[in-house]
Coordinates of C-alpha atoms and ligand atoms in Angstrom, one line a residue:
X1 CA 17.5 41.4 7.6
X2 CA 18.6 38.3 9.5
X3 CA 21.1 36.2 7.7
X4 CA 20.8 32.4 8.0
X5 CA 24.5 31.8 8.3
X6 CA 24.0 28.0 8.3
X7 CA 23.8 28.1 4.5
X8 CA 27.2 29.7 4.2
X9 CA 29.4 26.6 4.2
X10 CA 29.2 22.8 4.4
X11 CA 31.6 21.1 6.7
X12 CA 32.6 17.5 6.3
X13 CA 34.1 15.8 9.3
X14 CA 34.7 12.2 10.4
X15 CA 37.5 9.8 11.2
X16 CA 40.3 9.2 8.8
X17 CA 39.4 6.8 6.0
X18 CA 35.7 7.9 5.9
X19 CA 36.3 9.6 2.6
X20 CA 35.9 13.2 3.8
X21 CA 38.1 14.8 1.2
X22 CA 36.9 12.9 -1.9
X23 CA 33.3 13.4 -0.8
X24 CA 33.7 17.1 -0.1
X25 CA 35.3 17.5 -3.5
X26 CA 32.4 15.7 -5.2
X27 CA 29.8 17.7 -3.3
X28 CA 31.6 21.0 -4.2
X29 CA 31.6 20.0 -7.8
X30 CA 27.9 19.2 -7.8
X31 CA 26.9 22.3 -5.9
X32 CA 29.3 24.5 -7.9
X33 CA 30.8 25.6 -4.6
X34 CA 34.5 26.0 -3.6
X35 CA 36.3 23.2 -2.0
X36 CA 38.8 23.4 0.8
X37 CA 40.7 20.7 2.7
X38 CA 42.2 22.1 5.9
X39 CA 44.8 19.3 6.1
X40 CA 45.9 20.0 2.5
X41 CA 46.2 23.7 3.2
X42 CA 48.3 23.0 6.3
X43 CA 50.6 20.8 4.3
X44 CA 50.9 23.5 1.7
X45 CA 51.6 26.2 4.2
X46 CA 54.1 24.2 6.3
X47 CA 55.8 22.7 3.2
X48 CA 55.9 19.3 4.7
X49 CA 53.5 16.3 5.3
X50 CA 51.4 16.1 8.4
X51 CA 53.3 13.1 9.8
X52 CA 56.4 15.2 9.6
X53 CA 54.8 18.2 11.4
X54 CA 53.8 15.8 14.1
X55 CA 57.3 14.3 14.3
X56 CA 59.3 17.5 14.1
X57 CA 57.1 20.1 15.8
X58 CA 54.7 17.9 17.9
X59 CA 51.0 17.5 17.8
X60 CA 50.5 20.8 19.7
X61 CA 52.0 22.8 16.9
X62 CA 49.8 20.9 14.4
X63 CA 46.7 21.7 16.3
X64 CA 47.7 25.4 16.4
X65 CA 48.1 25.4 12.6
X66 CA 44.8 23.6 12.3
X67 CA 42.9 26.1 14.5
X68 CA 44.3 28.9 12.4
X69 CA 43.4 27.2 9.2
X70 CA 39.8 26.5 10.4
X71 CA 39.5 30.2 11.4
X72 CA 40.4 31.2 7.8
X73 CA 38.2 28.5 6.3
X74 CA 35.2 29.8 8.2
X75 CA 35.5 33.2 6.6
X76 CA 34.7 31.6 3.3
X77 CA 31.3 31.6 1.7
X78 CA 29.7 28.7 -0.3
X79 CA 32.6 26.4 0.4
X80 CA 32.6 22.7 1.2
X81 CA 35.3 22.3 3.9
X82 CA 36.8 19.0 4.7
X83 CA 38.4 19.1 8.1
X84 CA 40.9 16.8 9.8
X85 CA 39.6 13.9 11.8
X86 CA 40.6 15.4 15.2
X87 CA 39.7 19.0 14.5
X88 CA 36.2 18.9 15.9
X89 CA 37.5 17.8 19.3
X90 CA 38.6 21.3 20.0
X91 CA 35.6 23.3 21.4
X92 CA 36.8 26.5 19.8
X93 CA 36.9 24.9 16.4
X94 CA 33.5 23.3 16.9
X95 CA 31.9 26.5 17.9
X96 CA 33.3 28.4 14.9
X97 CA 32.3 25.7 12.5
X98 CA 28.8 25.3 13.9
X99 CA 28.3 29.0 13.6
X100 CA 29.2 29.2 10.0
X101 CA 28.0 26.0 8.4
X102 CA 26.2 22.7 8.5
X103 CA 28.4 19.9 9.9
X104 CA 28.0 16.5 8.3
X105 CA 29.9 13.6 9.9
X106 CA 30.9 10.6 7.8
X107 CA 30.9 7.4 9.7
X108 CA 32.4 4.0 9.0
X109 CA 33.1 0.9 11.0
X110 CA 36.7 0.5 12.3
X111 CA 37.1 -2.5 10.0
X112 CA 36.1 -0.5 6.9
X113 CA 38.4 2.3 7.9
X114 CA 41.3 -0.1 8.4
X115 CA 40.6 -1.7 5.0
X116 CA 40.4 1.7 3.2
X117 CA 43.6 3.1 4.8
X118 CA 45.4 -0.1 4.1
X119 CA 44.2 -0.1 0.4
X120 CA 45.2 3.6 0.1
X121 CA 48.7 2.8 1.4
X122 CA 49.0 -0.2 -0.9
X123 CA 48.0 1.9 -3.9
X124 CA 50.4 4.7 -3.1
X125 CA 53.7 3.0 -2.3
X126 CA 56.4 5.5 -1.5
X127 CA 54.1 8.0 0.2
X128 CA 54.5 8.4 3.9
X129 CA 52.5 5.8 5.8
X130 CA 49.7 7.2 7.9
X131 CA 50.6 7.3 11.7
X132 CA 47.4 5.3 12.4
X133 CA 48.8 2.3 10.4
X134 CA 52.3 2.6 11.8
X135 CA 51.5 0.8 15.1
X136 CA 51.4 -2.9 16.2
X137 CA 47.7 -3.4 16.1
X138 CA 46.3 -0.7 13.7
X139 CA 42.7 -2.0 13.9
X140 CA 42.7 -1.7 17.7
X141 CA 44.2 1.7 17.6
X142 CA 41.5 2.9 15.1
X143 CA 38.9 1.5 17.4
X144 CA 40.3 3.2 20.5
X145 CA 40.9 6.6 18.9
X146 CA 37.5 6.5 17.1
X147 CA 35.7 5.7 20.4
X148 CA 37.4 8.5 22.2
X149 CA 36.2 11.0 19.5
X150 CA 32.7 9.6 19.1
X151 CA 31.0 12.0 21.4
X152 CA 32.5 14.9 19.4
X153 CA 31.4 13.4 16.1
X154 CA 27.9 13.0 17.6
X155 CA 27.6 16.8 17.8
X156 CA 27.5 17.0 14.0
X157 CA 24.1 18.1 12.5
X158 CA 23.9 14.9 10.4
X159 CA 25.7 11.6 10.2
X160 CA 26.1 9.4 7.2
X161 CA 27.1 5.7 7.5
X162 CA 29.4 5.3 4.5
X163 CA 30.1 1.5 4.8
X164 CA 29.2 0.0 1.4
X165 CA 28.5 3.3 -0.2
X166 CA 30.5 4.8 -3.1
X167 CA 31.9 8.4 -3.0
X168 CA 29.1 9.4 -5.4
X169 CA 26.4 7.9 -3.1
X170 CA 27.8 9.6 0.0
X171 CA 28.0 12.9 -1.9
X172 CA 24.4 12.5 -2.9
X173 CA 23.4 11.9 0.8
X174 CA 25.4 14.9 1.9
X175 CA 23.5 17.1 -0.5
X176 CA 20.2 15.6 0.5
X177 CA 21.0 16.1 4.1
X178 CA 22.1 19.7 3.7
X179 CA 19.0 20.6 1.8
X180 CA 16.8 19.1 4.5
X181 CA 18.8 20.5 7.4
X182 CA 18.6 24.0 5.9
X183 CA 14.8 23.7 5.6
X184 CA 14.4 22.7 9.2
X185 CA 17.2 24.7 10.8
X186 CA 16.1 27.7 12.9
X187 CA 16.5 30.9 11.0
X188 CA 18.2 32.8 13.8
X189 CA 21.9 32.6 14.5
X190 CA 21.6 32.8 18.2
X191 CA 18.9 30.3 18.4
X192 CA 21.0 28.0 16.3
X193 CA 24.1 28.3 18.5
X194 CA 22.1 27.7 21.7
X195 CA 19.9 24.9 20.6
X196 CA 21.1 23.6 17.3
X197 CA 18.6 22.1 15.0
X198 CA 15.3 21.1 16.6
X199 CA 16.7 18.5 18.9
X200 CA 13.5 16.4 18.8
X201 CA 14.1 15.6 15.1
X202 CA 15.4 12.0 15.0
X203 CA 15.7 12.0 11.2
X204 CA 14.2 13.3 8.0
X205 CA 12.5 11.2 5.4
X206 CA 13.0 12.5 1.9
X207 CA 11.0 11.0 -0.9
X208 CA 10.2 12.4 -4.3
X209 CA 6.7 13.4 -3.1
X210 CA 7.3 14.6 0.4
X211 CA 10.0 15.4 2.8
X212 CA 9.2 15.3 6.5
X213 CA 10.7 15.1 9.9
X214 CA 10.4 12.3 12.4
X215 CA 10.3 13.6 15.9
X216 CA 11.1 11.2 18.8
X217 CA 11.0 12.2 22.4
X218 CA 9.7 11.3 25.9
X219 CA 6.5 13.3 26.6
X220 CA 6.5 14.7 23.1
X221 CA 2.7 14.6 22.7
X222 CA 2.7 17.9 24.6
X223 CA 4.4 19.5 21.6
X224 CA 2.1 18.0 18.9
X225 CA 0.3 21.3 18.2
X226 CA 3.5 23.3 18.2
X227 CA 5.3 21.0 15.7
X228 CA 2.2 21.0 13.4
X229 CA 2.1 24.8 13.4
X230 CA 5.9 24.9 12.6
X231 CA 5.1 22.5 9.7
X232 CA 2.7 25.2 8.4
X233 CA -0.4 23.1 9.1
X234 CA -3.7 24.7 10.2
X235 CA -7.4 24.1 10.1
X236 CA -9.4 21.2 11.5
X237 CA -7.6 18.1 12.8
X238 CA -9.5 14.8 12.8
X239 CA -7.9 12.4 15.2
X240 CA -8.4 8.7 14.3
X241 CA -7.6 6.3 17.0
X242 CA -8.6 2.8 18.2
X243 CA -10.5 2.4 21.4
X244 CA -7.5 1.4 23.6
X245 CA -5.4 4.3 22.6
X246 CA -8.4 6.7 22.5
X247 CA -9.3 6.1 26.1
X248 CA -5.7 6.7 27.1
X249 CA -4.5 9.6 25.0
X250 CA -7.2 11.4 23.0
X251 CA -8.2 13.9 25.7
X252 CA -4.5 14.9 26.0
X253 CA -4.0 15.2 22.2
X254 CA -7.2 17.2 21.8
X255 CA -6.2 19.6 24.6
X256 CA -2.8 20.1 23.1
X257 CA -4.2 20.7 19.6
X258 CA -6.9 23.1 20.8
X259 CA -4.5 25.2 22.8
X260 CA -2.4 25.5 19.6
X261 CA -5.4 26.8 17.8
X262 CA -6.6 23.8 15.9
X263 CA -10.3 22.8 15.7
X264 CA -10.5 19.1 16.6
X265 CA -12.8 16.1 15.8
X266 CA -12.1 12.6 16.9
X267 CA -13.2 9.3 15.5
X268 CA -12.7 6.0 17.3
X269 CA -12.5 2.6 15.7
X270 CA -12.4 -0.9 17.4
X271 CA -8.9 -2.2 18.2
X272 CA -7.6 -5.1 16.2
X273 CA -6.4 -6.0 12.7
X274 CA -10.0 -6.7 11.5
X275 CA -10.7 -3.0 11.6
X276 CA -8.1 -2.4 8.9
X277 CA -10.8 -2.9 6.3
X278 CA -12.8 -1.1 3.6
X279 CA -15.8 -1.1 5.9
X280 CA -14.0 1.1 8.4
X281 CA -12.5 3.2 5.8
X282 CA -16.0 4.0 4.6
X283 CA -17.1 4.8 8.1
X284 CA -14.3 7.3 8.4
X285 CA -15.2 8.8 5.0
X286 CA -18.8 9.2 6.2
X287 CA -17.5 11.0 9.4
X288 CA -15.3 13.3 7.3
X289 CA -18.2 14.1 4.9
X290 CA -20.5 14.8 7.8
X291 CA -18.0 17.1 9.4
X292 CA -17.5 19.0 6.1
X293 CA -13.8 18.2 6.1
X294 CA -11.8 20.2 3.5
X295 CA -8.7 19.4 1.5
X296 CA -6.3 21.3 3.7
X297 CA -7.7 20.0 7.0
X298 CA -5.6 17.4 8.7
X299 CA -5.9 13.7 9.6
X300 CA -4.0 12.5 12.7
X301 CA -3.4 8.8 13.1
X302 CA -3.0 8.3 16.8
X303 CA -2.3 4.7 17.6
X304 CA -0.4 1.6 16.5
X305 CA 0.4 0.4 13.0
X306 CA -3.2 -0.7 12.4
X307 CA -4.6 2.9 12.9
X308 CA -1.6 4.3 11.0
X309 CA -2.3 2.2 7.9
X310 CA -6.0 2.7 8.0
X311 CA -6.0 6.5 8.7
X312 CA -3.2 7.0 6.2
X313 CA -5.3 5.1 3.5
X314 CA -8.2 7.4 4.2
X315 CA -5.9 10.5 4.1
X316 CA -4.5 9.3 0.7
X317 CA -7.9 8.8 -0.8
X318 CA -10.3 11.3 0.7
X319 CA -10.6 14.4 -1.5
X320 CA -7.8 12.8 -3.5
X321 CA -5.4 13.2 -0.6
X322 CA -5.1 15.5 2.4
X323 CA -2.4 16.3 4.9
X324 CA -1.8 13.8 7.6
X325 CA 0.3 13.2 10.7
X326 CA 1.4 10.0 12.2
X327 CA 1.5 9.8 16.0
X328 CA 2.6 6.2 16.6
X329 CA 1.9 4.8 20.0
X330 CA 3.2 1.2 19.7
X331 CA 6.9 0.3 19.3
X332 CA 6.2 -1.3 15.9
X333 CA 4.5 1.8 14.7
X334 CA 7.3 4.1 16.0
X335 CA 10.2 2.4 14.4
X336 CA 8.5 0.8 11.4
X337 CA 4.9 1.4 10.4
X338 CA 4.9 5.2 10.7
X339 CA 7.9 5.7 8.5
X340 CA 7.9 5.2 4.8
X341 CA 4.4 6.1 3.7
X342 CA 3.0 2.7 3.1
X343 CA -0.7 2.9 3.8
X344 CA -3.4 0.4 3.2
X345 CA -6.2 -1.9 4.3
X346 CA -6.7 -5.7 4.2
X347 CA -8.8 -7.7 1.8
X348 CA -10.5 -10.9 2.9
X349 CA -8.0 -12.7 0.6
X350 CA -4.9 -11.1 1.9
X351 CA -3.3 -8.6 4.2
X352 CA -2.4 -5.1 2.9
X353 CA -3.7 -6.0 -0.6
X354 CA -5.2 -2.5 -1.1
X355 CA -3.1 0.6 -0.5
X356 CA -0.8 3.3 -1.6
X357 CA 2.4 5.1 -0.9
X358 CA 1.3 8.3 0.7
X359 CA 3.8 10.1 2.9
X360 CA 2.7 12.0 6.1
X361 CA 3.6 15.6 6.8
X362 CA 5.3 14.6 10.0
X363 CA 5.8 11.8 12.4
X364 CA 5.7 12.4 16.1
X365 CA 6.6 9.5 18.4
X366 CA 6.1 10.0 22.2
X367 CA 8.1 7.2 23.8
X368 CA 6.2 7.7 27.0
X369 CA 3.1 6.2 25.5
X370 CA 4.9 2.9 25.5
X371 CA 4.5 2.7 29.2
X372 CA 0.8 1.7 28.7
X373 CA 1.5 -0.8 25.8
X374 CA 0.8 -4.4 26.6
X375 CA 4.1 -6.2 27.4
X376 CA 3.8 -8.8 24.7
X377 CA 3.2 -6.0 22.1
X378 CA 6.3 -4.2 23.4
X379 CA 8.5 -7.3 23.3
X380 CA 7.3 -8.0 19.7
X381 CA 8.3 -4.4 18.7
X382 CA 11.9 -4.9 19.9
X383 CA 12.3 -7.5 17.1
X384 CA 12.0 -4.7 14.4
X385 CA 14.4 -2.5 16.4
X386 CA 17.0 -5.3 16.6
X387 CA 16.4 -6.0 12.9
X388 CA 17.4 -2.5 12.0
X389 CA 20.7 -2.9 13.8
X390 CA 21.4 -6.4 12.3
X391 CA 20.9 -5.3 8.7
X392 CA 22.8 -2.0 8.8
X393 CA 24.4 -0.9 12.0
X394 CA 26.6 -3.0 14.2
X395 CA 27.3 -0.2 16.6
X396 CA 23.6 0.1 17.2
X397 CA 23.5 -3.7 18.0
X398 CA 26.3 -3.1 20.5
X399 CA 24.2 -0.3 22.0
X400 CA 21.2 -2.6 22.4
X401 CA 23.4 -5.4 23.8
X402 CA 24.8 -3.0 26.5
X403 CA 21.5 -1.6 27.5
X404 CA 19.0 -4.5 27.5
X405 CA 17.9 -3.9 31.1
X406 CA 17.3 -0.2 30.9
X407 CA 15.7 -0.5 27.5
X408 CA 13.3 -3.2 28.5
X409 CA 12.4 -1.2 31.6
X410 CA 11.7 1.8 29.3
X411 CA 14.4 4.1 30.8
X412 CA 13.4 7.4 29.1
X413 CA 16.7 8.6 27.8
X414 CA 18.0 5.3 26.4
X415 CA 14.6 4.4 25.1
X416 CA 14.4 7.6 23.2
X417 CA 17.9 7.1 21.7
X418 CA 17.0 3.5 20.6
X419 CA 13.8 4.5 19.0
X420 CA 15.3 7.5 17.3
X421 CA 18.2 5.5 15.9
X422 CA 15.9 2.7 14.7
X423 CA 13.5 5.1 13.1
X424 CA 16.5 6.8 11.4
X425 CA 17.7 3.5 9.9
X426 CA 14.3 2.8 8.5
X427 CA 14.1 6.4 7.2
X428 CA 17.4 6.1 5.5
X429 CA 16.4 3.0 3.7
X430 CA 13.0 4.2 2.5
X431 CA 14.5 7.6 1.4
X432 CA 16.7 5.7 -1.0
X433 CA 13.9 3.5 -2.4
X434 CA 10.5 5.1 -1.7
X435 CA 8.4 2.7 -3.7
X436 CA 10.3 -0.5 -3.2
X437 CA 11.4 -0.4 -6.8
X438 CA 15.2 -0.4 -6.6
X439 CA 15.4 -3.4 -4.2
X440 CA 17.1 -1.3 -1.5
X441 CA 14.0 -1.5 0.7
X442 CA 14.2 -5.3 0.4
X443 CA 16.8 -5.5 3.2
X444 CA 14.0 -4.4 5.7
X445 CA 12.5 -7.9 5.0
X446 CA 15.3 -9.6 7.0
X447 CA 13.6 -12.4 8.9
X448 CA 10.3 -11.7 7.2
X449 CA 10.3 -14.6 4.6
X450 CA 10.1 -17.2 7.3
X451 CA 8.0 -14.9 9.5
X452 CA 5.3 -14.5 6.8
X453 CA 5.3 -18.3 6.4
X454 CA 4.8 -18.8 10.1
X455 CA 2.1 -16.1 10.3
X456 CA 0.2 -17.3 7.3
X457 CA 0.4 -21.0 8.2
X458 CA -1.2 -20.1 11.6
X459 CA -3.8 -17.7 10.1
X460 CA -2.1 -14.8 11.8
X461 CA -3.4 -16.0 15.1
X462 CA -0.6 -17.7 16.9
X463 CA 2.3 -15.2 16.6
X464 CA 2.6 -11.5 17.0
X465 CA 4.4 -10.2 14.0
X466 CA 7.6 -9.4 15.9
X467 CA 7.7 -12.9 17.4
X468 CA 7.5 -14.4 14.0
X469 CA 10.2 -12.0 12.8
X470 CA 12.5 -13.0 15.7
X471 CA 12.2 -16.7 14.8
X472 CA 12.5 -15.8 11.1
X473 CA 15.7 -13.9 11.8
X474 CA 17.2 -16.8 13.6
X475 CA 16.3 -18.9 10.5
X476 CA 17.8 -16.4 8.1
X477 CA 21.0 -16.2 10.2
X478 CA 21.3 -20.0 10.2
X479 CA 20.8 -20.0 6.5
X480 CA 23.5 -17.4 6.1
X481 CA 25.8 -19.6 8.1
X482 CA 24.9 -22.6 5.9
X483 CA 25.8 -20.6 2.8
X484 CA 29.2 -19.7 4.4
X485 CA 28.3 -16.0 4.8
X486 CA 28.1 -15.8 8.5
X487 CA 30.1 -17.2 11.5
X488 CA 28.5 -19.4 14.1
X489 CA 29.5 -16.8 16.7
X490 CA 27.5 -14.1 14.9
X491 CA 24.5 -16.5 14.7
X492 CA 24.7 -17.0 18.5
X493 CA 25.2 -13.3 19.1
X494 CA 22.0 -12.5 17.3
X495 CA 20.1 -15.3 19.1
X496 CA 21.3 -14.2 22.5
X497 CA 20.3 -10.6 21.9
X498 CA 16.8 -11.6 20.8
X499 CA 16.5 -13.8 23.9
X500 CA 17.6 -11.0 26.2
X501 CA 14.7 -8.9 24.9
X502 CA 12.3 -11.8 25.6
X503 CA 11.8 -12.8 22.0
X504 CA 11.3 -16.4 20.9
X505 CA 14.2 -17.8 18.8
X506 CA 12.8 -21.1 17.8
X507 CA 9.4 -22.7 17.5
X508 CA 10.2 -24.6 20.7
X509 CA 11.0 -21.5 22.7
X510 CA 7.8 -20.0 21.4
X511 CA 5.8 -23.0 22.6
X512 CA 7.5 -22.8 26.0
X513 CA 6.7 -19.1 26.4
X514 CA 3.1 -20.0 25.5
X515 CA 3.1 -22.5 28.3
X516 CA 4.5 -19.9 30.7
X517 CA 1.1 -18.2 30.6
X518 CA 0.5 -16.8 27.1
X519 CA -2.9 -17.6 25.6
X520 CA -2.7 -21.0 23.9
X521 CA -4.0 -21.3 20.4
X522 CA -5.0 -24.2 18.3
X523 CA -3.0 -23.2 15.3
X524 CA -0.5 -26.0 15.0
X525 CA 2.4 -25.7 12.7
X526 CA 3.5 -28.2 10.1
X527 CA 6.6 -27.9 8.0
X528 CA 4.5 -28.4 4.8
X529 CA 2.2 -25.6 6.0
X530 CA 5.0 -23.2 6.5
X531 CA 6.7 -23.9 3.2
X532 CA 3.4 -23.7 1.4
X533 CA 2.7 -20.3 2.9
X534 CA 6.3 -19.1 2.1
X535 CA 5.9 -19.9 -1.5
X536 CA 2.8 -17.8 -1.5
X537 CA 4.6 -15.0 0.1
X538 CA 4.6 -11.9 -2.1
X539 CA 8.4 -11.6 -2.0
X540 CA 8.7 -14.6 -4.4
X541 CA 10.0 -13.4 -7.7
X542 CA 9.5 -15.9 -10.5
X543 CA 10.5 -19.2 -8.9
X544 CA 13.1 -18.1 -6.4
X545 CA 12.6 -16.4 -3.1
X546 CA 14.7 -13.3 -2.5
X547 CA 16.3 -14.1 0.8
X548 CA 17.7 -11.3 2.9
X549 CA 20.7 -12.8 4.7
X550 CA 23.6 -11.5 6.8
X551 CA 27.3 -11.5 5.9
X552 CA 28.1 -9.9 9.2
X553 CA 26.2 -8.3 12.1
X554 CA 25.2 -5.0 10.5
X555 CA 25.6 -6.1 6.9
X556 CA 22.7 -7.6 5.0
X557 CA 22.9 -9.2 1.6
X558 CA 20.2 -10.3 -0.8
X559 CA 20.4 -13.8 -2.4
X560 CA 18.0 -15.5 -4.7
X561 CA 20.1 -18.7 -5.1
X562 CA 19.3 -20.3 -1.7
X563 CA 18.8 -24.1 -2.2
X564 CA 15.4 -25.4 -1.1
X565 CA 17.1 -28.2 1.0
X566 CA 18.9 -25.7 3.1
X567 CA 15.7 -23.8 3.8
X568 CA 14.0 -27.1 4.8
X569 CA 16.9 -28.1 7.1
X570 CA 16.8 -24.7 8.8
X571 CA 13.0 -24.9 9.3
X572 CA 13.5 -28.4 10.8
X573 CA 16.2 -27.0 13.1
X574 CA 13.9 -24.3 14.3
X575 CA 11.2 -26.8 15.1
X576 CA 13.3 -29.7 16.6
X577 CA 13.7 -30.0 20.3
Ligands
NAD628 N1 2.9 0.7 6.8 C1 4.0 -0.1 7.2 O1 5.1 0.1 6.6 C2 3.8 -1.1 8.2 C3 5.0 -1.7 8.8 C4 4.8 -2.6 9.8 C5 3.5 -3.0 10.2 N2 2.4 -2.4 9.6 C6 1.1 -2.7 10.1 O2 1.0 -2.3 11.4 C7 0.0 -3.2 12.1 C8 0.7 -3.7 13.3 O3 1.1 -2.6 14.1 P1 0.9 -2.7 15.7 O4 1.8 -3.8 16.2 O5 1.2 -1.4 16.3 O6 -0.6 -3.2 15.9 P2 -1.9 -2.4 16.4 O7 -2.0 -1.1 15.8 O8 -3.0 -3.4 16.2 O9 -1.6 -2.2 18.0 C9 -1.4 -3.3 18.8 C10 -2.3 -3.2 20.1 O10 -1.7 -2.3 20.9 C11 -2.7 -1.3 21.3 N3 -1.9 -0.1 21.6 C12 -1.2 0.7 20.7 N4 -0.5 1.6 21.3 C13 -0.8 1.5 22.6 C14 -0.4 2.2 23.8 N5 0.4 3.2 23.8 N6 -1.0 1.9 25.0 C15 -1.8 0.8 25.1 N7 -2.2 0.1 24.0 C16 -1.7 0.4 22.8 C17 -3.6 -1.2 20.2 O11 -4.9 -0.8 20.6 C18 -3.7 -2.7 19.8 O12 -4.6 -3.4 20.6 C19 -0.4 -4.2 11.1 O13 -1.6 -3.9 10.5 C20 0.7 -4.1 10.1 O14 0.3 -4.6 8.8 C21 2.6 -1.5 8.6
ZN629 ZN1 7.9 -6.4 10.0

């Protein structure tokens, strides 16, 4: 019998101050596993603190002891092992650890790490000060050392951003990740060591009803059949697509599915938001009935968010729900619409009024399909990508800032990384709040309160959604600044990033880009029109609007005490020349 050695241990790594030891202890307690901290064991064995080993015997000796301790630890079974922050840099250690357990890396921003180490030192006077703090500029030292180790941390099977999370919350995430990783890890040791976990998996979404992988890659459409078979799907696949995407990709998708053994039917709908309606849902039901579709057959949504929402709605309701796959082909769909299981159709009285939460069995995003997407749609999609960085991940914002040119030119490797990261952020948020009940999902609405006001006030005809979100994010950042939450430098940083991706950052800029050749529309904006539409926005609770604001780049906060006059002032600023 082949033994899946991955389930043997759980290894927690990460920089100092990311809470490895406390989290590992908590995880061990919850799983009823043993707990081992290699640093603690070294201290016990050497009979002196680590700083002293460094000082008296040198770092080389410490690394030797560490290697020995890791070798011993890897002989354990069902143990949560917390390892020192530098241990994973050693290739021998890494190989041994990767062979015997799942590696989870805890991440935190340098500022968070500094704060935590500082607090720890203040709370434990008399204990030896950490070498990291015993330098002139500890924050800079943390930054440098962390950056030098980042590529090693990136080899972990899973990464958890711990900023703003309690030990219990991180422990919960570790357990969730380990369960999911085990499910999707190859069963065979050798395969594992050579290839690791399916490297096309960008993230996993885990909800109470369904857990599923999100695959992101360049040219990944070729692997659609293979991934579906691995997810234990079989039978007839009905592809639903709009006419634009159909003409470009359906023959390829059909070919790939047929050669993987699936029977395939395809149904094409007109492109455009009007198609997301009960009329088209009925047309698809008719098609499914006519083709004698059964409960364990599969629906595949191949297209942008419109197709995803409509096909998902049909999948949720036909025969009381059937398996379905999202194959998003627009940037918005890849990083946003395909993740989280919100499906639905529009009602003449409002967008997305009818729908359900119905999670797909898998999401497969082939970034190469973006090469045929209309430039304006692509640019609009970057707004949601940037939004994900702004609300939760400053490092990702830095990555976007450093790679604007290559990303906007769709350079395959960087594009794949950006989409995978952005999708992972959305997946992390929706996994914590599947049905938008706990308020955690609310942060995804950053920029959306003003955006919905702009869209509704122009009957959804003047702005693409991302364009309105970009302007809305500028408004929300200015509002954050007015409330004393955000610095003017951060407001400018956000604005400059949006501009570099070609997004409008004010109603003026939007008008200018329309003059530069975009189709003009007759939908004029008035301040009263926008505020009226904003008050109708469904995020209004009682009388106050729940504003998603920033207290830093990468840190969203929710406020429902924003004075109306500040909102008006910001809207005026966005509109004034
Ligand atoms: N369910 C959710 O959580 C969620 C989140 C965000 C948006 N949405 C919904 O998604 C929709 C917007 O998504 P969208 O921006 O993808 O719109 P869309 O699906 O209408 O696609 C935009 C246009 O791009 C075309 N297109 C898509 N992929 C293409 C490709 N690879 N090559 C060439 N053309 C391509 C489409 O045919 C369409 O004309 C809205 O209905 C919105 O309500 C849903
Ligand atoms: Zn949006």
